[in-house]
Every structure is written in C-alpha cells, then in structure tokens.
C-alpha cells in the first residue's frame, strides 16, 4: 500500500538539496570561466559565441541552400520559423524566472563578451545551437564534422565566458531539442 502513495519530500530537505546543487553549479561555472583567463581560448569561445548569435547558423543554412537548391527552401524556412519560436520561448522563460547571470552574482567571474540581456535561464544560444544543429544534420548529415563541434563550442562558450550556469545550458539544449523535433515533424 505504501508503494502507491507518493513520497512527500519535506520543503527544508528539498531546499537543502537545491542549495547544495546551486553551490556546486556556481563552482562549476567559476571553474569553466578560468579557461577565459587564457588569451587564445578566450578568443575562440568569444568567436563561437558571436557566430552563435546567428551569423554562423545563417551561413550554414545558406551553404545547404547553395548545394541543394529548391529542395532545401522548405526545410530552411521551417528552421528559420523555429528560430523565432525559440526566441519567444526563451524570452518568456527568462522574464518569468529572472535568474541573474553568473557575472552578476560572483565577482570572480571574468567577462569579455557583453550579455544580450541580464537574465541567464535558459541559454538562448544553446537553444538555437541545438535546434539549428539538429535540423541541419537531419537535412545534410555530411555537415556533421562542422555542425557538431560548432554547436558544442557555442554551448560551452556560454559557461566559459561567464554568461550562463550549467543548468541554463542544459535546459536550453533540451528546449532546442524539443523545438527541432517538432519542426522536423512538420516536414
């Protein structure tokens, strides 16, 4: 009988576990940000972040269009539409949660790239990297050696540059995966 009843978790215990996780996550973010102190990695991650603003994905989509012509128009339009959906989703969540970025909470975080807004949850860059990456790979798998490292660099750049926590990146990737799956089901 006791197996059928949901187990009640005491709020204090839940709060303690959440607090421990958030402390661990802050430490992970700070350690990832240490990579930022070296000039070459900082430049690489800053470039990945800048290209992840959209330019990198637009170039890849244009490459697909150039190679495949008319058959690629519909998938690339769906991808573009899904990008707009992604913006609406992450902006809505960011405004509702209001989680401040690591640079606003930890004086040891070094930042060389200005954030697009003050909130961190979820990572829009990671959402788009996952969404666009999955859709481009579904249409043109031969681009995997270019798309996968680029998407991973964009996602990891968010923590290295001190702009996001691990959970921001993971949730952004999960949302991007859902949006990509729904988008691909339209084709």
Backbone as a printed PyTorch tensor [residue, N CA C, xyz], in Angstrom:
tensor([[[  0.8000,  -1.1880,   0.0000],
         [  0.0000,   0.0000,   0.0000],
         [  0.8530,   1.2670,   0.0000]],

        [[  1.9330,   1.2740,   0.7570],
         [  2.7670,   2.4760,   0.8340],
         [  3.4720,   2.7610,  -0.4890]],

        [[  3.5990,   1.7660,  -1.3340],
         [  4.2270,   1.9760,  -2.6320],
         [  3.3500,   2.8150,  -3.5610]],

        [[  2.0470,   2.8220,  -3.3040],
         [  1.1310,   3.5500,  -4.1630],
         [  1.0260,   5.0340,  -3.8090]],

        [[  1.3930,   5.3800,  -2.5840],
         [  1.3160,   6.7790,  -2.1770],
         [  2.5970,   7.5020,  -2.5670]],

        [[  2.4570,   8.7220,  -3.1230],
         [  3.6740,   9.4700,  -3.4410],
         [  4.4110,   9.8470,  -2.1680]],

        [[  5.6990,   9.8040,  -2.2380],
         [  6.5300,  10.1540,  -1.0860],
         [  6.5780,  11.6690,  -0.9420]],

        [[  6.2960,  12.1540,   0.2410],
         [  6.3360,  13.5870,   0.5000],
         [  7.7650,  13.9890,   0.8370]],

        [[  8.2750,  14.9760,   0.1470],
         [  9.6100,  15.4830,   0.4190],
         [  9.4600,  16.7650,   1.2210]],

        [[ 10.0680,  16.7880,   2.3650],
         [  9.9780,  17.9590,   3.2280],
         [ 10.6000,  19.1700,   2.5370]],

        [[  9.9410,  20.3360,   2.6220],
         [ 10.4780,  21.5450,   1.9780],
         [ 11.8980,  21.8850,   2.4380]],

        [[ 12.1910,  21.6870,   3.7160],
         [ 13.5350,  22.0060,   4.2140],
         [ 14.5840,  21.1040,   3.5700]],

        [[ 14.2350,  19.8350,   3.4220],
         [ 15.1580,  18.8820,   2.8020],
         [ 15.3550,  19.2100,   1.3250]],

        [[ 14.2550,  19.5190,   0.6320],
         [ 14.3270,  19.9060,  -0.7690],
         [ 15.1600,  21.1760,  -0.9250]],

        [[ 14.9380,  22.1300,  -0.0510],
         [ 15.6780,  23.3910,  -0.0870],
         [ 17.1720,  23.1490,   0.1270]],

        [[ 17.5040,  22.2430,   1.0490],
         [ 18.9090,  21.9320,   1.3310],
         [ 19.5670,  21.3030,   0.0970]],

        [[ 18.8520,  20.3830,  -0.5650],
         [ 19.3990,  19.7420,  -1.7690],
         [ 19.5520,  20.7510,  -2.9030]],

        [[ 18.5570,  21.5930,  -3.0730],
         [ 18.6350,  22.6240,  -4.1100],
         [ 19.7830,  23.5840,  -3.8250]],

        [[ 19.9250,  23.9650,  -2.5760],
         [ 21.0300,  24.8560,  -2.1920],
         [ 22.3880,  24.2270,  -2.4760]],

        [[ 22.5230,  22.9320,  -2.1720],
         [ 23.7790,  22.2280,  -2.4340],
         [ 24.0550,  22.1680,  -3.9330]],

        [[ 22.9990,  21.8870,  -4.7130],
         [ 23.1830,  21.8480,  -6.1690],
         [ 23.6080,  23.2200,  -6.6970]],

        [[ 22.9330,  24.2700,  -6.2630],
         [ 23.2440,  25.6090,  -6.7630],
         [ 24.6610,  26.0330,  -6.3840]],

        [[ 25.1210,  25.6410,  -5.2060],
         [ 26.5020,  25.9400,  -4.8030],
         [ 27.4910,  25.1920,  -5.6890]],

        [[ 27.1960,  23.9010,  -5.9650],
         [ 28.0520,  23.1140,  -6.8550],
         [ 28.0780,  23.7190,  -8.2550]],

        [[ 26.9040,  24.1040,  -8.7460],
         [ 26.8090,  24.6710, -10.0840],
         [ 27.5830,  25.9960, -10.1920]],

        [[ 27.5330,  26.8050,  -9.1470],
         [ 28.3000,  28.0620,  -9.1410],
         [ 29.7940,  27.7740,  -9.2000]],

        [[ 30.2350,  26.7420,  -8.4910],
         [ 31.6400,  26.3420,  -8.5120],
         [ 32.0480,  25.8520,  -9.8990]],

        [[ 31.2000,  25.0310, -10.5270],
         [ 31.4770,  24.5400, -11.8790],
         [ 31.5880,  25.7230, -12.8460]],

        [[ 30.6770,  26.6630, -12.7340],
         [ 30.6950,  27.8420, -13.6110],
         [ 31.9820,  28.6330, -13.4250]],

        [[ 32.3690,  28.8240, -12.1800],
         [ 33.6020,  29.5670, -11.8900],
         [ 34.8180,  28.8440, -12.4640]],

        [[ 34.8520,  27.5350, -12.3390],
         [ 35.9890,  26.7630, -12.8750],
         [ 36.0160,  26.7880, -14.4000]],

        [[ 34.8570,  26.6970, -15.0350],
         [ 34.8040,  26.8090, -16.5020],
         [ 35.2980,  28.1840, -16.9460]],

        [[ 34.9500,  29.1870, -16.1740],
         [ 35.3270,  30.5570, -16.5180],
         [ 36.8310,  30.7840, -16.4190]],

        [[ 37.5480,  29.9230, -15.6940],
         [ 39.0120,  30.0640, -15.5890],
         [ 39.6750,  29.9170, -16.9600]],

        [[ 39.0580,  29.1350, -17.8430],
         [ 39.5890,  28.9810, -19.1990],
         [ 39.6600,  30.3450, -19.8780]],

        [[ 38.7440,  31.2080, -19.5090],
         [ 38.6230,  32.5550, -20.0720],
         [ 39.8730,  33.4010, -19.8320]],

        [[ 40.6710,  33.0360, -18.8360],
         [ 41.8660,  33.8260, -18.4990],
         [ 42.9680,  33.6980, -19.5520]],

        [[ 42.9070,  32.6420, -20.3400],
         [ 43.9250,  32.4440, -21.3830],
         [ 43.4530,  33.0940, -22.6720]],

        [[ 44.3490,  33.8100, -23.3030],
         [ 44.0010,  34.6420, -24.4650],
         [ 43.4220,  33.8520, -25.6370]],

        [[ 44.0710,  32.7730, -26.0550],
         [ 43.6190,  32.0240, -27.2340],
         [ 42.2610,  31.3480, -26.9890]],

        [[ 42.1000,  30.5930, -25.8960],
         [ 40.7590,  30.0180, -25.6680],
         [ 39.6760,  31.1020, -25.5400]],

        [[ 40.0030,  32.2070, -24.8870],
         [ 39.0290,  33.2980, -24.7650],
         [ 38.5970,  33.7900, -26.1390]],

        [[ 39.5440,  33.9430, -27.0470],
         [ 39.2320,  34.4040, -28.4050],
         [ 38.3910,  33.3700, -29.1610]],

        [[ 38.7190,  32.0930, -29.0030],
         [ 37.9690,  31.0320, -29.6920],
         [ 36.5270,  30.9800, -29.1940]],

        [[ 36.3490,  30.9970, -27.8760],
         [ 34.9950,  30.9230, -27.3200],
         [ 34.2050,  32.2040, -27.5930]],

        [[ 34.8780,  33.3410, -27.5920],
         [ 34.1860,  34.6050, -27.9180],
         [ 33.7240,  34.5930, -29.3800]],

        [[ 34.5630,  34.0700, -30.2770],
         [ 34.1780,  33.9720, -31.6890],
         [ 33.0040,  33.0050, -31.8570]],

        [[ 33.0600,  31.8590, -31.1780],
         [ 31.9530,  30.8940, -31.2570],
         [ 30.6650,  31.5320, -30.7540]],

        [[ 30.7620,  32.2760, -29.6700],
         [ 29.5860,  32.9460, -29.1220],
         [ 29.0270,  33.9700, -30.1030]],

        [[ 29.9150,  34.7450, -30.7100],
         [ 29.4840,  35.7660, -31.6770],
         [ 28.8350,  35.1210, -32.8980]],

        [[ 29.4460,  34.0520, -33.4170],
         [ 28.8600,  33.3440, -34.5540],
         [ 27.5450,  32.6720, -34.1520]],

        [[ 27.4490,  32.2520, -32.8870],
         [ 26.2270,  31.6520, -32.3780],
         [ 25.0890,  32.6390, -32.2070]],

        [[ 25.3950,  33.9480, -32.3110],
         [ 24.3400,  34.9640, -32.2880],
         [ 23.3990,  34.7920, -33.4740]],

        [[ 23.8550,  34.1070, -34.4990],
         [ 23.0180,  33.8580, -35.6690],
         [ 23.8130,  33.7270, -36.9470]],

        [[ 24.8630,  34.5060, -37.0870],
         [ 25.6290,  34.5420, -38.3330],
         [ 26.1150,  33.1610, -38.7500]],

        [[ 26.6580,  32.4000, -37.8200],
         [ 27.1690,  31.0630, -38.1430],
         [ 26.0860,  30.1480, -38.6740]],

        [[ 24.9010,  30.2200, -38.0650],
         [ 23.7980,  29.3660, -38.5000],
         [ 23.2470,  29.8130, -39.8420]],

        [[ 23.2200,  31.1150, -40.0740],
         [ 22.7460,  31.6200, -41.3740],
         [ 23.6900,  31.1800, -42.4830]],

        [[ 24.9880,  31.2240, -42.2310],
         [ 25.9640,  30.7970, -43.2350],
         [ 25.7930,  29.3210, -43.5460]],

        [[ 25.6250,  28.4990, -42.5150],
         [ 25.4210,  27.0630, -42.7430],
         [ 24.1290,  26.8060, -43.5240]],

        [[ 23.0570,  27.5250, -43.1980],
         [ 21.7910,  27.3660, -43.9270],
         [ 21.9540,  27.7900, -45.3850]],

        [[ 22.7000,  28.8590, -45.6190],
         [ 22.9430,  29.3040, -46.9950],
         [ 23.7870,  28.2860, -47.7620]],

        [[ 24.7290,  27.6430, -47.0640],
         [ 25.5180,  26.5810, -47.7060],
         [ 24.6070,  25.4410, -48.1480]],

        [[ 23.6750,  25.0580, -47.2840],
         [ 22.7290,  23.9830, -47.6200],
         [ 21.8820,  24.3950, -48.8150]],

        [[ 21.4050,  25.6310, -48.8010],
         [ 20.6090,  26.1280, -49.9350],
         [ 21.4250,  26.1380, -51.2270]],

        [[ 22.6790,  26.5530, -51.1350],
         [ 23.5330,  26.6160, -52.3250],
         [ 23.7720,  25.2310, -52.9090]],

        [[ 23.9520,  24.2390, -52.0550],
         [ 24.2350,  22.8800, -52.5160],
         [ 22.9700,  22.1840, -53.0260]],

        [[ 21.8500,  22.3680, -52.3350],
         [ 20.6400,  21.6020, -52.6470],
         [ 19.5860,  22.3730, -53.4240]],

        [[ 19.7210,  23.6540, -53.4940],
         [ 18.7600,  24.4460, -54.2640],
         [ 17.3560,  24.4050, -53.6980]],

        [[ 16.3820,  24.2970, -54.5940],
         [ 14.9700,  24.3930, -54.2490],
         [ 14.4700,  23.4200, -53.2030]],

        [[ 15.0100,  22.1910, -53.1810],
         [ 14.5330,  21.2190, -52.1970],
         [ 14.8650,  21.6210, -50.7620]],

        [[ 15.8290,  22.5180, -50.6080],
         [ 16.2290,  22.9460, -49.2620],
         [ 15.4410,  24.1540, -48.7690]],

        [[ 14.6620,  24.7820, -49.6430],
         [ 13.9580,  26.0090, -49.2510],
         [ 12.9880,  25.7500, -48.0990]],

        [[ 12.1250,  24.7450, -48.2410],
         [ 11.1330,  24.4870, -47.1900],
         [ 11.7890,  24.1410, -45.8470]],

        [[ 12.7610,  23.2010, -45.8120],
         [ 13.3990,  22.9150, -44.5150],
         [ 14.0960,  24.1350, -43.9020]],

        [[ 14.7040,  24.9690, -44.7260],
         [ 15.3850,  26.1470, -44.1850],
         [ 14.3700,  27.1900, -43.6990]],

        [[ 13.2100,  27.2760, -44.3480],
         [ 12.1540,  28.1760, -43.8670],
         [ 11.5810,  27.6710, -42.5420]],

        [[ 11.4040,  26.3610, -42.4260],
         [ 10.9420,  25.7790, -41.1640],
         [ 11.9700,  26.0610, -40.0730]],

        [[ 13.2500,  25.9230, -40.4040],
         [ 14.3140,  26.2010, -39.4410],
         [ 14.2680,  27.6560, -39.0070]],

        [[ 14.0890,  28.5580, -39.9440],
         [ 14.0000,  29.9840, -39.6310],
         [ 12.8000,  30.2640, -38.7230]],

        [[ 11.6600,  29.6810, -39.0430],
         [ 10.4590,  29.8420, -38.2160],
         [ 10.7040,  29.2960, -36.8110]],

        [[ 11.3530,  28.1440, -36.7280],
         [ 11.6160,  27.5400, -35.4130],
         [ 12.5510,  28.4200, -34.5820]],

        [[ 13.4260,  29.1640, -35.2580],
         [ 14.2780,  30.1170, -34.5420],
         [ 13.4490,  31.2000, -33.8720]],

        [[ 12.4240,  31.6840, -34.5700],
         [ 11.5140,  32.6720, -33.9850],
         [ 10.7510,  32.1040, -32.8040]],

        [[ 10.3120,  30.8510, -32.9310],
         [  9.6290,  30.1860, -31.8200],
         [ 10.5800,  30.0700, -30.6260]],

        [[ 11.8200,  29.7080, -30.9050],
         [ 12.8200,  29.5970, -29.8400],
         [ 13.0190,  30.9070, -29.0940]],

        [[ 13.0770,  32.0110, -29.8390],
         [ 13.2320,  33.3280, -29.2050],
         [ 12.0460,  33.6110, -28.2830]],

        [[ 10.8390,  33.3620, -28.7660],
         [  9.6470,  33.5910, -27.9370],
         [  9.6730,  32.7330, -26.6720]],

        [[ 10.0550,  31.4770, -26.8210],
         [ 10.0800,  30.5640, -25.6780],
         [ 11.1130,  31.0160, -24.6540]],

        [[ 12.3600,  31.2410, -25.0820],
         [ 13.3750,  31.5500, -24.0730],
         [ 13.1740,  32.9330, -23.4670]],

        [[ 12.6800,  33.9060, -24.2370],
         [ 12.4230,  35.2230, -23.6400],
         [ 11.3010,  35.1540, -22.6060]],

        [[ 10.2710,  34.3720, -22.8830],
         [  9.1710,  34.2040, -21.9250],
         [  9.6830,  33.5750, -20.6320]],

        [[ 10.4630,  32.5110, -20.7610],
         [ 11.0040,  31.8390, -19.5740],
         [ 11.9500,  32.7670, -18.8200]],

        [[ 12.8240,  33.4660, -19.5340],
         [ 13.7680,  34.3760, -18.8750],
         [ 13.0380,  35.4420, -18.0670]],

        [[ 12.0040,  36.0130, -18.6400],
         [ 11.2650,  37.0690, -17.9350],
         [ 10.5360,  36.5350, -16.7170]],

        [[ 10.0560,  35.3010, -16.8120],
         [  9.3100,  34.7270, -15.6820],
         [ 10.2290,  34.2640, -14.5530]],

        [[ 11.3930,  33.7330, -14.9060],
         [ 12.2970,  33.2290, -13.8640],
         [ 13.2040,  34.3230, -13.3110]],

        [[ 13.6740,  35.2100, -14.1660],
         [ 14.5110,  36.3220, -13.7130],
         [ 15.8070,  35.8990, -13.0450]],

        [[ 16.3880,  34.7890, -13.4700],
         [ 17.6550,  34.3320, -12.8830],
         [ 18.7920,  35.1960, -13.3980]],

        [[ 19.4930,  35.8410, -12.4800],
         [ 20.6060,  36.6980, -12.8720],
         [ 21.7820,  35.8650, -13.3640]],

        [[ 22.5410,  36.4540, -14.2490],
         [ 23.7050,  35.7750, -14.8210],
         [ 24.8000,  35.6130, -13.7660]],

        [[ 25.7110,  34.6350, -13.9740],
         [ 26.8050,  34.4340, -13.0170],
         [ 27.6320,  35.7000, -12.7700]],

        [[ 27.8430,  36.4880, -13.8080],
         [ 28.6510,  37.6960, -13.6450],
         [ 28.0080,  38.6970, -12.6880]],

        [[ 26.6940,  38.6060, -12.4730],
         [ 26.0010,  39.4910, -11.5400],
         [ 26.0310,  38.9640, -10.1130]],

        [[ 26.4280,  37.7100,  -9.9370],
         [ 26.3950,  37.0820,  -8.6180],
         [ 27.7730,  36.7320,  -8.0720]],

        [[ 28.7900,  36.7420,  -8.9210],
         [ 30.1030,  36.2850,  -8.4950],
         [ 31.1640,  37.2420,  -9.0350]],

        [[ 31.8570,  37.9230,  -8.1440],
         [ 32.8520,  38.9180,  -8.5700],
         [ 34.0780,  38.2660,  -9.2090]],

        [[ 34.2510,  36.9490,  -9.0230],
         [ 35.4070,  36.2640,  -9.6200],
         [ 35.1740,  35.8830, -11.0800]],

        [[ 33.9620,  36.0300, -11.5690],
         [ 33.6620,  35.7150, -12.9660],
         [ 34.1710,  36.8450, -13.8470]],

        [[ 35.0030,  36.4780, -14.8260],
         [ 35.5410,  37.4400, -15.7890],
         [ 34.7250,  37.3670, -17.0730]],

        [[ 34.3680,  38.5340, -17.5980],
         [ 33.5390,  38.5880, -18.8020],
         [ 34.2020,  39.5010, -19.8260]],

        [[ 34.2930,  39.0070, -21.0580],
         [ 34.8370,  39.8290, -22.1420],
         [ 33.8120,  40.0460, -23.2520]],

        [[ 32.6810,  39.3500, -23.1600],
         [ 31.6040,  39.4750, -24.1400],
         [ 30.3850,  39.9990, -23.3960]],

        [[ 29.8310,  41.0880, -23.8760],
         [ 28.6620,  41.6660, -23.2070],
         [ 27.4520,  40.7570, -23.3720]],

        [[ 26.7150,  40.5240, -22.2870],
         [ 25.4980,  39.7170, -22.4060],
         [ 24.4260,  40.4770, -23.1760]],

        [[ 23.5340,  39.7220, -23.8320],
         [ 22.4600,  40.3410, -24.6020],
         [ 21.3510,  40.8830, -23.7050]],

        [[ 21.2300,  40.3120, -22.5010],
         [ 20.2550,  40.7910, -21.5170],
         [ 20.7830,  40.4240, -20.1320]],

        [[ 20.0320,  40.7100, -19.0870],
         [ 20.5360,  40.4720, -17.7360],
         [ 20.2220,  39.0880, -17.1810]],

        [[ 19.3540,  38.3320, -17.8450],
         [ 18.9310,  37.0410, -17.3100],
         [ 19.6060,  35.8770, -18.0160]],

        [[ 19.7820,  34.7820, -17.2700],
         [ 20.5580,  33.6710, -17.8210],
         [ 19.7560,  32.4180, -18.1370]],

        [[ 18.5970,  32.2300, -17.5370],
         [ 17.8950,  30.9420, -17.6760],
         [ 16.7260,  31.0420, -18.6240]],

        [[ 16.7270,  30.2480, -19.6820],
         [ 17.7280,  29.3050, -20.1890],
         [ 18.6720,  30.0010, -21.1780]],

        [[ 19.6560,  29.2680, -21.6370],
         [ 20.5950,  29.8100, -22.6140],
         [ 19.9780,  29.7970, -24.0110]],

        [[ 19.7250,  30.9730, -24.5500],
         [ 19.1810,  31.0880, -25.8980],
         [ 20.1730,  30.6310, -26.9550]],

        [[ 21.4620,  30.9320, -26.7370],
         [ 22.4790,  30.4950, -27.6950],
         [ 22.4820,  28.9650, -27.8090]],

        [[ 22.4120,  28.2930, -26.6510],
         [ 22.4250,  26.8290, -26.6580],
         [ 21.1400,  26.2850, -27.2600]],

        [[ 20.0160,  26.9080, -26.9500],
         [ 18.7380,  26.5090, -27.5290],
         [ 18.8330,  26.5320, -29.0540]],

        [[ 19.3240,  27.6300, -29.6010],
         [ 19.4300,  27.7510, -31.0600],
         [ 20.4860,  26.8050, -31.6320]],

        [[ 21.6050,  26.6360, -30.9310],
         [ 22.6440,  25.7260, -31.4220],
         [ 22.1010,  24.3050, -31.5390]],

        [[ 21.3360,  23.8950, -30.5500],
         [ 20.7460,  22.5550, -30.5840],
         [ 19.6610,  22.4580, -31.6460]],

        [[ 18.7640,  23.4220, -31.6480],
         [ 17.6630,  23.4270, -32.6100],
         [ 18.1860,  23.4330, -34.0470]],

        [[ 19.0090,  24.4080, -34.3720],
         [ 19.5080,  24.5300, -35.7410],
         [ 20.4280,  23.3730, -36.0960]],

        [[ 21.2630,  22.9600, -35.1380],
         [ 22.1810,  21.8570, -35.3970],
         [ 21.4480,  20.5760, -35.7540]],

        [[ 20.4280,  20.2380, -34.9880],
         [ 19.6580,  19.0140, -35.2550],
         [ 18.9670,  19.1030, -36.6160]],

        [[ 18.3630,  20.2430, -36.8970],
         [ 17.6470,  20.3710, -38.1740],
         [ 18.6030,  20.3240, -39.3640]],

        [[ 19.7390,  21.0020, -39.2600],
         [ 20.7100,  20.9680, -40.3580],
         [ 21.2650,  19.5600, -40.5450]],

        [[ 21.5260,  18.8570, -39.4520],
         [ 22.0340,  17.4840, -39.5490],
         [ 21.0000,  16.5490, -40.1560]],

        [[ 19.7270,  16.7670, -39.8430],
         [ 18.6710,  15.9290, -40.4180],
         [ 18.6070,  16.1070, -41.9310]],

        [[ 18.8450,  17.3140, -42.3900],
         [ 18.7690,  17.5890, -43.8250],
         [ 20.0810,  17.2640, -44.5370]],

        [[ 21.2020,  17.5550, -43.8800],
         [ 22.5150,  17.3660, -44.5090],
         [ 23.4920,  16.7360, -43.5160]],

        [[ 23.3930,  15.4030, -43.3010],
         [ 24.2530,  14.7200, -42.3310],
         [ 25.7500,  14.8640, -42.6140]],

        [[ 26.1200,  15.0990, -43.8620],
         [ 27.5440,  15.2150, -44.1880],
         [ 28.1920,  16.4500, -43.5540]],

        [[ 27.3780,  17.3840, -43.0520],
         [ 27.9180,  18.5740, -42.3870],
         [ 28.2300,  18.3400, -40.9090]],

        [[ 28.0390,  17.1080, -40.4310],
         [ 28.2710,  16.7980, -39.0120],
         [ 29.6450,  17.2360, -38.5050]],

        [[ 30.7440,  17.0190, -39.2730],
         [ 32.0510,  17.4470, -38.7630],
         [ 32.1650,  18.9670, -38.5550]],

        [[ 31.2960,  19.7220, -39.1710],
         [ 31.2800,  21.1720, -38.9920],
         [ 30.2430,  21.5920, -37.9460]],

        [[ 29.0530,  21.0120, -38.0180],
         [ 27.9320,  21.4240, -37.1660],
         [ 28.1180,  21.0010, -35.7140]],

        [[ 28.4980,  19.7570, -35.4750],
         [ 28.5930,  19.2660, -34.0960],
         [ 29.6330,  20.0410, -33.2840]],

        [[ 30.8710,  20.2020, -33.7760],
         [ 31.8290,  20.9910, -32.9870],
         [ 31.3860,  22.4460, -32.8000]],

        [[ 30.7840,  23.0210, -33.8310],
         [ 30.3200,  24.4050, -33.7180],
         [ 29.2390,  24.5230, -32.6400]],

        [[ 28.2600,  23.6280, -32.6560],
         [ 27.1870,  23.6680, -31.6520],
         [ 27.7490,  23.4580, -30.2460]],

        [[ 28.6940,  22.5310, -30.1000],
         [ 29.3050,  22.2930, -28.7900],
         [ 30.1220,  23.4950, -28.3210]],

        [[ 30.8260,  24.1390, -29.2450],
         [ 31.5880,  25.3460, -28.8860],
         [ 30.6600,  26.4800, -28.4480]],

        [[ 29.5640,  26.6600, -29.1660],
         [ 28.6000,  27.7060, -28.8020],
         [ 28.0620,  27.4340, -27.4020]],

        [[ 27.6290,  26.1960, -27.1530],
         [ 27.0560,  25.8500, -25.8480],
         [ 28.0770,  26.0140, -24.7260]],

        [[ 29.2820,  25.4940, -24.9120],
         [ 30.2990,  25.5960, -23.8570],
         [ 30.7990,  27.0230, -23.6870]],

        [[ 30.7430,  27.8220, -24.7430],
         [ 31.1920,  29.2200, -24.6320],
         [ 30.3680,  29.9850, -23.6140]],

        [[ 29.1260,  29.5910, -23.4210],
         [ 28.2470,  30.3110, -22.5040],
         [ 28.7500,  30.2310, -21.0740]],

        [[ 29.3310,  29.0780, -20.6980],
         [ 29.8770,  28.9390, -19.3460],
         [ 31.2970,  29.4840, -19.2660]],

        [[ 32.0920,  29.2150, -20.2890],
         [ 33.4730,  29.7010, -20.2800],
         [ 33.4990,  31.2290, -20.2130]],

        [[ 32.5860,  31.8670, -20.9200],
         [ 32.5380,  33.3300, -20.9410],
         [ 31.8380,  33.9090, -19.7100]],

        [[ 31.3590,  33.0530, -18.8090],
         [ 30.7530,  33.5120, -17.5630],
         [ 29.3440,  34.0510, -17.7080]],

        [[ 28.6690,  33.6810, -18.7840],
         [ 27.3430,  34.2250, -19.0570],
         [ 26.2010,  33.3210, -18.6030]],

        [[ 26.5010,  32.0250, -18.3770],
         [ 25.4500,  31.0730, -18.0160],
         [ 25.9590,  30.0320, -17.0350]],

        [[ 25.0050,  29.4490, -16.3200],
         [ 25.2530,  28.2990, -15.4500],
         [ 25.0090,  27.0270, -16.2610]],

        [[ 25.4600,  25.9040, -15.7150],
         [ 25.2800,  24.6140, -16.3770],
         [ 23.7980,  24.3220, -16.6420]],

        [[ 22.9360,  24.5700, -15.6700],
         [ 21.5050,  24.2770, -15.8630],
         [ 20.9050,  25.1580, -16.9580]],

        [[ 21.3990,  26.3760, -17.1250],
         [ 20.9300,  27.2440, -18.2090],
         [ 21.2140,  26.5910, -19.5620]],

        [[ 22.4280,  26.0440, -19.6730],
         [ 22.8740,  25.4150, -20.9210],
         [ 22.1130,  24.1120, -21.1640]],

        [[ 21.9700,  23.2910, -20.1260],
         [ 21.2740,  22.0060, -20.2870],
         [ 19.8020,  22.1970, -20.6410]],

        [[ 19.1430,  23.1300, -19.9720],
         [ 17.7290,  23.3760, -20.2730],
         [ 17.5900,  24.0080, -21.6600]],

        [[ 18.4920,  24.9110, -22.0190],
         [ 18.4740,  25.4740, -23.3670],
         [ 18.6060,  24.3850, -24.4210]],

        [[ 19.5120,  23.4290, -24.1840],
         [ 19.6840,  22.3170, -25.1290],
         [ 18.4300,  21.4530, -25.2010]],

        [[ 17.8070,  21.1950, -24.0540],
         [ 16.5910,  20.3710, -24.0350],
         [ 15.4560,  21.0560, -24.8010]],

        [[ 15.2730,  22.3410, -24.5680],
         [ 14.2170,  23.0770, -25.2750],
         [ 14.5160,  23.1090, -26.7770]],

        [[ 15.7760,  23.3430, -27.1240],
         [ 16.1690,  23.3490, -28.5320],
         [ 15.9070,  22.0070, -29.1910]],

        [[ 16.1540,  20.9120, -28.4620],
         [ 15.8780,  19.5810, -28.9930],
         [ 14.3930,  19.3490, -29.2430]],

        [[ 13.5650,  19.8330, -28.3220],
         [ 12.1150,  19.6930, -28.4870],
         [ 11.6360,  20.5100, -29.6910]],

        [[ 12.1070,  21.7370, -29.7970],
         [ 11.7050,  22.5900, -30.9210],
         [ 12.1510,  21.9790, -32.2440]],

        [[ 13.3710,  21.4410, -32.2890],
         [ 13.8710,  20.8040, -33.5150],
         [ 13.0160,  19.5950, -33.8880]],

        [[ 12.6760,  18.7860, -32.8880],
         [ 11.8620,  17.5890, -33.1510],
         [ 10.4970,  17.9760, -33.6920]],

        [[  9.8800,  18.9620, -33.0770],
         [  8.5720,  19.4270, -33.5490],
         [  8.6850,  20.0130, -34.9650]],

        [[  9.7450,  20.7450, -35.2110],
         [  9.9550,  21.3440, -36.5380],
         [ 10.1410,  20.2740, -37.6020]],

        [[ 10.9320,  19.2670, -37.2960],
         [ 11.1670,  18.1970, -38.2610],
         [  9.8930,  17.3990, -38.5400]],

        [[  9.0110,  17.3420, -37.5550],
         [  7.7470,  16.6240, -37.7750],
         [  6.8280,  17.3710, -38.7570]],

        [[  7.1150,  18.6530, -38.9960],
         [  6.3240,  19.4220, -39.9500],
         [  6.7000,  19.1060, -41.3900]],

        [[  7.8660,  18.5560, -41.5860],
         [  8.3630,  18.2970, -42.9560],
         [  7.9260,  16.9460, -43.4710]]])
